[in-house]
PDB file of C-alpha atoms in Angstrom:
ATOM      1  CA  MET A1078     120.451  76.990 130.041  1.00 95.00           C
ATOM      2  CA  LEU A1079     120.244  74.520 127.305  1.00 93.00           C
ATOM      3  CA  PHE A1080     117.944  71.496 128.185  1.00 95.00           C
ATOM      4  CA  GLY A1081     116.566  68.485 126.963  1.00 90.00           C
ATOM      5  CA  HIS A1082     119.451  66.631 125.404  1.00 91.00           C
ATOM      6  CA  ILE A1083     122.177  64.627 127.435  1.00 89.00           C
ATOM      7  CA  GLU A1084     121.414  65.968 130.934  1.00 91.00           C
ATOM      8  CA  THR A1085     118.967  64.205 133.399  1.00 93.00           C
ATOM      9  CA  ARG A1086     116.352  65.939 135.429  1.00 94.00           C
ATOM     10  CA  ALA A1087     118.916  65.993 138.362  1.00 97.00           C
ATOM     11  CA  HIS A1088     121.535  67.877 136.270  1.00 97.00           C
ATOM     12  CA  ARG A1089     118.765  70.318 135.506  1.00 96.00           C
ATOM     13  CA  ILE A1090     117.841  70.914 139.151  1.00 97.00           C
ATOM     14  CA  GLU A1091     121.787  70.838 140.077  1.00 98.00           C
ATOM     15  CA  HIS A1092     122.563  73.498 137.542  1.00 98.00           C
ATOM     16  CA  LEU A1093     119.295  75.770 138.555  1.00 98.00           C
ATOM     17  CA  ILE A1094     120.660  75.437 142.333  1.00 99.00           C
ATOM     18  CA  MET A1095     124.018  76.691 141.430  1.00 98.00           C
ATOM     19  CA  LEU A1096     122.537  79.729 139.526  1.00 98.00           C
ATOM     20  CA  ARG A1097     120.447  80.348 142.402  1.00 98.00           C
ATOM     21  CA  GLU A1098     123.483  80.433 144.835  1.00 99.00           C
ATOM     22  CA  LEU A1099     125.745  82.564 142.632  1.00 99.00           C
ATOM     23  CA  GLN A1100     122.835  84.934 142.185  1.00 99.00           C
ATOM     24  CA  ASP A1101     122.557  85.012 145.890  1.00 98.00           C
ATOM     25  CA  ARG A1102     126.211  86.058 145.977  1.00 98.00           C
ATOM     26  CA  THR A1103     126.238  88.332 142.992  1.00 98.00           C
ATOM     27  CA  GLY A1104     122.768  89.616 142.033  1.00 97.00           C
ATOM     28  CA  GLY A1105     124.214  89.758 138.543  1.00 97.00           C
ATOM     29  CA  PHE A1106     121.480  88.179 136.476  1.00 97.00           C
ATOM     30  CA  ASP A1107     118.457  90.012 135.102  1.00 96.00           C
ATOM     31  CA  ALA A1108     117.024  87.083 133.608  1.00 97.00           C
ATOM     32  CA  PHE A1109     117.112  82.964 133.207  1.00 98.00           C
ATOM     33  CA  ILE A1110     116.117  81.696 129.704  1.00 96.00           C
ATOM     34  CA  PRO A1111     115.804  77.972 129.398  1.00 96.00           C
ATOM     35  CA  LEU A1112     116.754  77.070 125.703  1.00 93.00           C
ATOM     36  CA  LEU A1113     115.491  73.735 124.078  1.00 92.00           C
ATOM     37  CA  PHE A1114     117.744  71.503 122.436  1.00 90.00           C
ATOM     38  CA  LYS A1115     117.009  71.099 118.683  1.00 86.00           C
ATOM     39  CA  ALA A1116     117.846  67.976 117.596  1.00 84.00           C
ATOM     40  CA  SER A1117     117.615  68.169 113.543  1.00 80.00           C
ATOM     41  CA  ASN A1118     120.817  68.895 111.818  1.00 79.00           C
ATOM     42  CA  ASN A1119     123.412  67.769 114.399  1.00 81.00           C
ATOM     43  CA  THR A1120     125.167  64.652 115.651  1.00 86.00           C
ATOM     44  CA  LEU A1121     123.127  64.370 118.762  1.00 84.00           C
ATOM     45  CA  SER A1122     119.766  64.174 116.680  1.00 82.00           C
ATOM     46  CA  TYR A1123     119.105  60.466 117.840  1.00 82.00           C
ATOM     47  CA  LEU A1124     118.357  61.845 121.331  1.00 85.00           C
ATOM     48  CA  GLY A1125     115.192  63.303 120.159  1.00 85.00           C
ATOM     49  CA  GLU A1126     113.745  66.600 121.842  1.00 89.00           C
ATOM     50  CA  ALA A1127     112.110  67.275 125.033  1.00 91.00           C
ATOM     51  CA  ASP A1128     108.184  67.161 124.675  1.00 94.00           C
ATOM     52  CA  THR A1129     105.596  70.168 125.662  1.00 96.00           C
ATOM     53  CA  ILE A1130     105.442  68.682 129.147  1.00 97.00           C
ATOM     54  CA  GLU A1131     108.916  68.394 130.032  1.00 96.00           C
ATOM     55  CA  ILE A1132     109.347  72.030 128.450  1.00 97.00           C
ATOM     56  CA  LEU A1133     106.681  73.300 130.707  1.00 98.00           C
ATOM     57  CA  ARG A1134     108.227  71.393 133.704  1.00 98.00           C
ATOM     58  CA  THR A1135     111.568  73.010 133.112  1.00 98.00           C
ATOM     59  CA  PHE A1136     109.908  76.479 133.313  1.00 98.00           C
ATOM     60  CA  ALA A1137     107.804  75.614 136.465  1.00 98.00           C
ATOM     61  CA  ILE A1138     110.652  74.433 138.223  1.00 98.00           C
ATOM     62  CA  SER A1139     113.144  77.387 136.906  1.00 98.00           C
ATOM     63  CA  ARG A1140     110.450  79.616 138.341  1.00 98.00           C
ATOM     64  CA  ILE A1141     110.548  78.190 141.886  1.00 98.00           C
ATOM     65  CA  VAL A1142     114.221  77.433 142.234  1.00 98.00           C
ATOM     66  CA  LEU A1143     115.344  80.581 140.874  1.00 99.00           C
ATOM     67  CA  ASP A1144     113.062  82.833 143.174  1.00 97.00           C
ATOM     68  CA  ASN A1145     115.756  85.267 143.163  1.00 98.00           C
ATOM     69  CA  PHE A1146     115.731  85.807 139.489  1.00 98.00           C
ATOM     70  CA  ARG A1147     113.465  88.411 138.563  1.00 97.00           C
ATOM     71  CA  HIS A1148     112.530  87.437 135.206  1.00 97.00           C
ATOM     72  CA  ILE A1149     112.162  83.892 133.393  1.00 98.00           C
ATOM     73  CA  LYS A1150     112.361  84.325 129.513  1.00 96.00           C
ATOM     74  CA  SER A1151     110.713  82.270 127.104  1.00 96.00           C
ATOM     75  CA  TYR A1152     112.459  82.497 123.713  1.00 91.00           C
ATOM     76  CA  TRP A1153     109.742  81.982 121.249  1.00 89.00           C
ATOM     77  CA  PRO A1154     111.931  81.681 118.014  1.00 86.00           C
ATOM     78  CA  MET A1155     113.287  78.184 119.577  1.00 86.00           C
ATOM     79  CA  LEU A1156     110.067  77.173 121.271  1.00 90.00           C
ATOM     80  CA  GLY A1157     107.387  78.374 118.856  1.00 88.00           C
ATOM     81  CA  ARG A1158     104.387  80.539 119.988  1.00 90.00           C
ATOM     82  CA  GLU A1159     102.332  78.175 121.235  1.00 94.00           C
ATOM     83  CA  GLN A1160     104.804  76.624 123.803  1.00 95.00           C
ATOM     84  CA  SER A1161     105.794  80.230 124.633  1.00 95.00           C
ATOM     85  CA  GLN A1162     102.426  81.178 125.373  1.00 96.00           C
ATOM     86  CA  LEU A1163     102.219  78.233 127.568  1.00 98.00           C
ATOM     87  CA  ALA A1164     105.416  78.937 129.419  1.00 98.00           C
ATOM     88  CA  LEU A1165     103.832  82.104 130.345  1.00 97.00           C
ATOM     89  CA  LEU A1166     101.490  80.186 132.551  1.00 98.00           C
ATOM     90  CA  TYR A1167     104.122  77.975 134.008  1.00 98.00           C
ATOM     91  CA  GLY A1168     106.621  80.475 135.359  1.00 98.00           C
ATOM     92  CA  ALA A1169     107.969  82.441 132.404  1.00 98.00           C
ATOM     93  CA  ASP A1170     107.112  86.571 132.712  1.00 96.00           C
ATOM     94  CA  ASP A1171     108.847  87.538 129.492  1.00 95.00           C
ATOM     95  CA  VAL A1172     108.403  86.565 125.983  1.00 92.00           C
ATOM     96  CA  ASP A1173     111.790  87.784 123.867  1.00 81.00           C
ATOM     97  CA  GLY A1174     110.096  90.148 121.780  1.00 65.00           C
ATOM     98  CA  THR A1175     110.083  91.345 118.162  1.00 64.00           C
ATOM     99  CA  ILE A1176     112.953  89.443 116.270  1.00 61.00           C
ATOM    100  CA  ASN A1177     114.939  90.447 113.178  1.00 58.00           C
ATOM    101  CA  ASP A1178     116.748  88.249 110.675  1.00 56.00           C
ATOM    102  CA  SER A1179     119.603  87.411 113.338  1.00 54.00           C
ATOM    103  CA  THR A1180     117.752  84.366 114.570  1.00 56.00           C
ATOM    104  CA  LYS A1181     118.227  82.624 111.141  1.00 58.00           C
ATOM    105  CA  ILE A1182     120.556  80.232 113.090  1.00 56.00           C
ATOM    106  CA  TYR A1183     117.708  78.959 115.048  1.00 58.00           C
ATOM    107  CA  SER A1184     115.679  78.167 111.988  1.00 56.00           C
ATOM    108  CA  MET A1185     118.499  76.541 110.641  1.00 57.00           C
ATOM    109  CA  ALA A1186     118.830  74.215 113.883  1.00 56.00           C
ATOM    110  CA  GLY A1187     115.284  73.242 113.166  1.00 57.00           C
ATOM    111  CA  SER A1188     113.255  75.406 115.438  1.00 59.00           C
ATOM    112  CA  LYS A1189     109.453  75.523 115.169  1.00 60.00           C
ATOM    113  CA  GLU A1190     109.679  78.764 113.863  1.00 58.00           C
ATOM    114  CA  GLN A1191     111.155  78.815 110.618  1.00 58.00           C
ATOM    115  CA  LYS A1192     110.118  82.545 109.645  1.00 63.00           C
ATOM    116  CA  PRO A1193     110.780  84.001 113.418  1.00 65.00           C
ATOM    117  CA  VAL A1194     108.880  87.302 112.936  1.00 77.00           C
ATOM    118  CA  MET A1195     106.246  88.484 115.594  1.00 82.00           C
ATOM    119  CA  THR A1196     105.142  92.095 115.740  1.00 84.00           C
ATOM    120  CA  ALA A1197     104.474  94.182 118.991  1.00 85.00           C
ATOM    121  CA  GLN A1198     100.565  93.705 118.498  1.00 90.00           C
ATOM    122  CA  ASP A1199     101.218  89.514 118.135  1.00 90.00           C
ATOM    123  CA  LEU A1200     102.770  89.886 121.324  1.00 91.00           C
ATOM    124  CA  GLU A1201     100.314  91.898 122.990  1.00 92.00           C
ATOM    125  CA  ALA A1202      97.781  89.465 121.744  1.00 94.00           C
ATOM    126  CA  MET A1203      99.787  86.414 123.315  1.00 94.00           C
ATOM    127  CA  ALA A1204      99.957  88.014 126.567  1.00 94.00           C
ATOM    128  CA  ALA A1205      96.268  88.899 126.644  1.00 96.00           C
ATOM    129  CA  GLN A1206      95.238  85.500 126.027  1.00 96.00           C
ATOM    130  CA  CYS A1207      97.081  84.517 128.909  1.00 95.00           C
ATOM    131  CA  GLY A1208      95.524  87.215 131.097  1.00 96.00           C
ATOM    132  CA  TYR A1209      98.525  89.504 130.842  1.00 95.00           C
ATOM    133  CA  VAL A1210      99.141  92.958 129.717  1.00 94.00           C
ATOM    134  CA  ALA A1211     102.244  93.209 127.563  1.00 92.00           C
ATOM    135  CA  LEU A1212     104.877  96.009 128.163  1.00 90.00           C
ATOM    136  CA  GLU A1213     107.188  97.297 126.117  1.00 88.00           C
ATOM    137  CA  ARG A1214     110.646  97.320 127.892  1.00 89.00           C
ATOM    138  CA  ASP A1215     114.299  98.073 127.175  1.00 88.00           C
ATOM    139  CA  SER A1216     117.403  95.585 127.727  1.00 88.00           C
ATOM    140  CA  PHE A1217     117.680  96.562 131.312  1.00 91.00           C
ATOM    141  CA  TYR A1218     113.625  95.511 131.931  1.00 91.00           C
ATOM    142  CA  ARG A1219     112.680  99.194 132.181  1.00 92.00           C
ATOM    143  CA  GLN A1220     109.415 100.014 130.673  1.00 93.00           C
ATOM    144  CA  VAL A1221     109.569 102.088 127.489  1.00 92.00           C
ATOM    145  CA  ILE A1222     107.091 105.038 127.564  1.00 91.00           C
ATOM    146  CA  LYS A1223     105.903 106.148 124.179  1.00 84.00           C
ATOM    147  CA  LYS A1224     105.559 110.134 123.798  1.00 81.00           C
TER     148      LYS A1224
END
């Protein structure tokens, strides 16, 4: 869900409730990803962007409303490392991992991470600083066991 632009908090809540109801009916979602609107380089730049408190509120309410979603994902190339790490303390349980050059579009859109590269060790350290243990997983959220 893209947030932090023209919608109100009530719109966000309504969106989350609709997703929750759809998940109840279908069970089709593995994860929910709150995506922060980036104001730079577009015609809506006059709107500004959500601040850290609003971002963390969005993660927290997402976790509460979407209790039937197994995962809430913090997309660090868009949020930046610090806000993604904080999101782990406000409802996120997944930090989208090691990223390649395909995320260039987010850098062009003005994301905090202009060179979005994070190693597995960086992710492990981020999780450990929050009191968690990072697990490598596949696209279906199955733990990858190294042999």
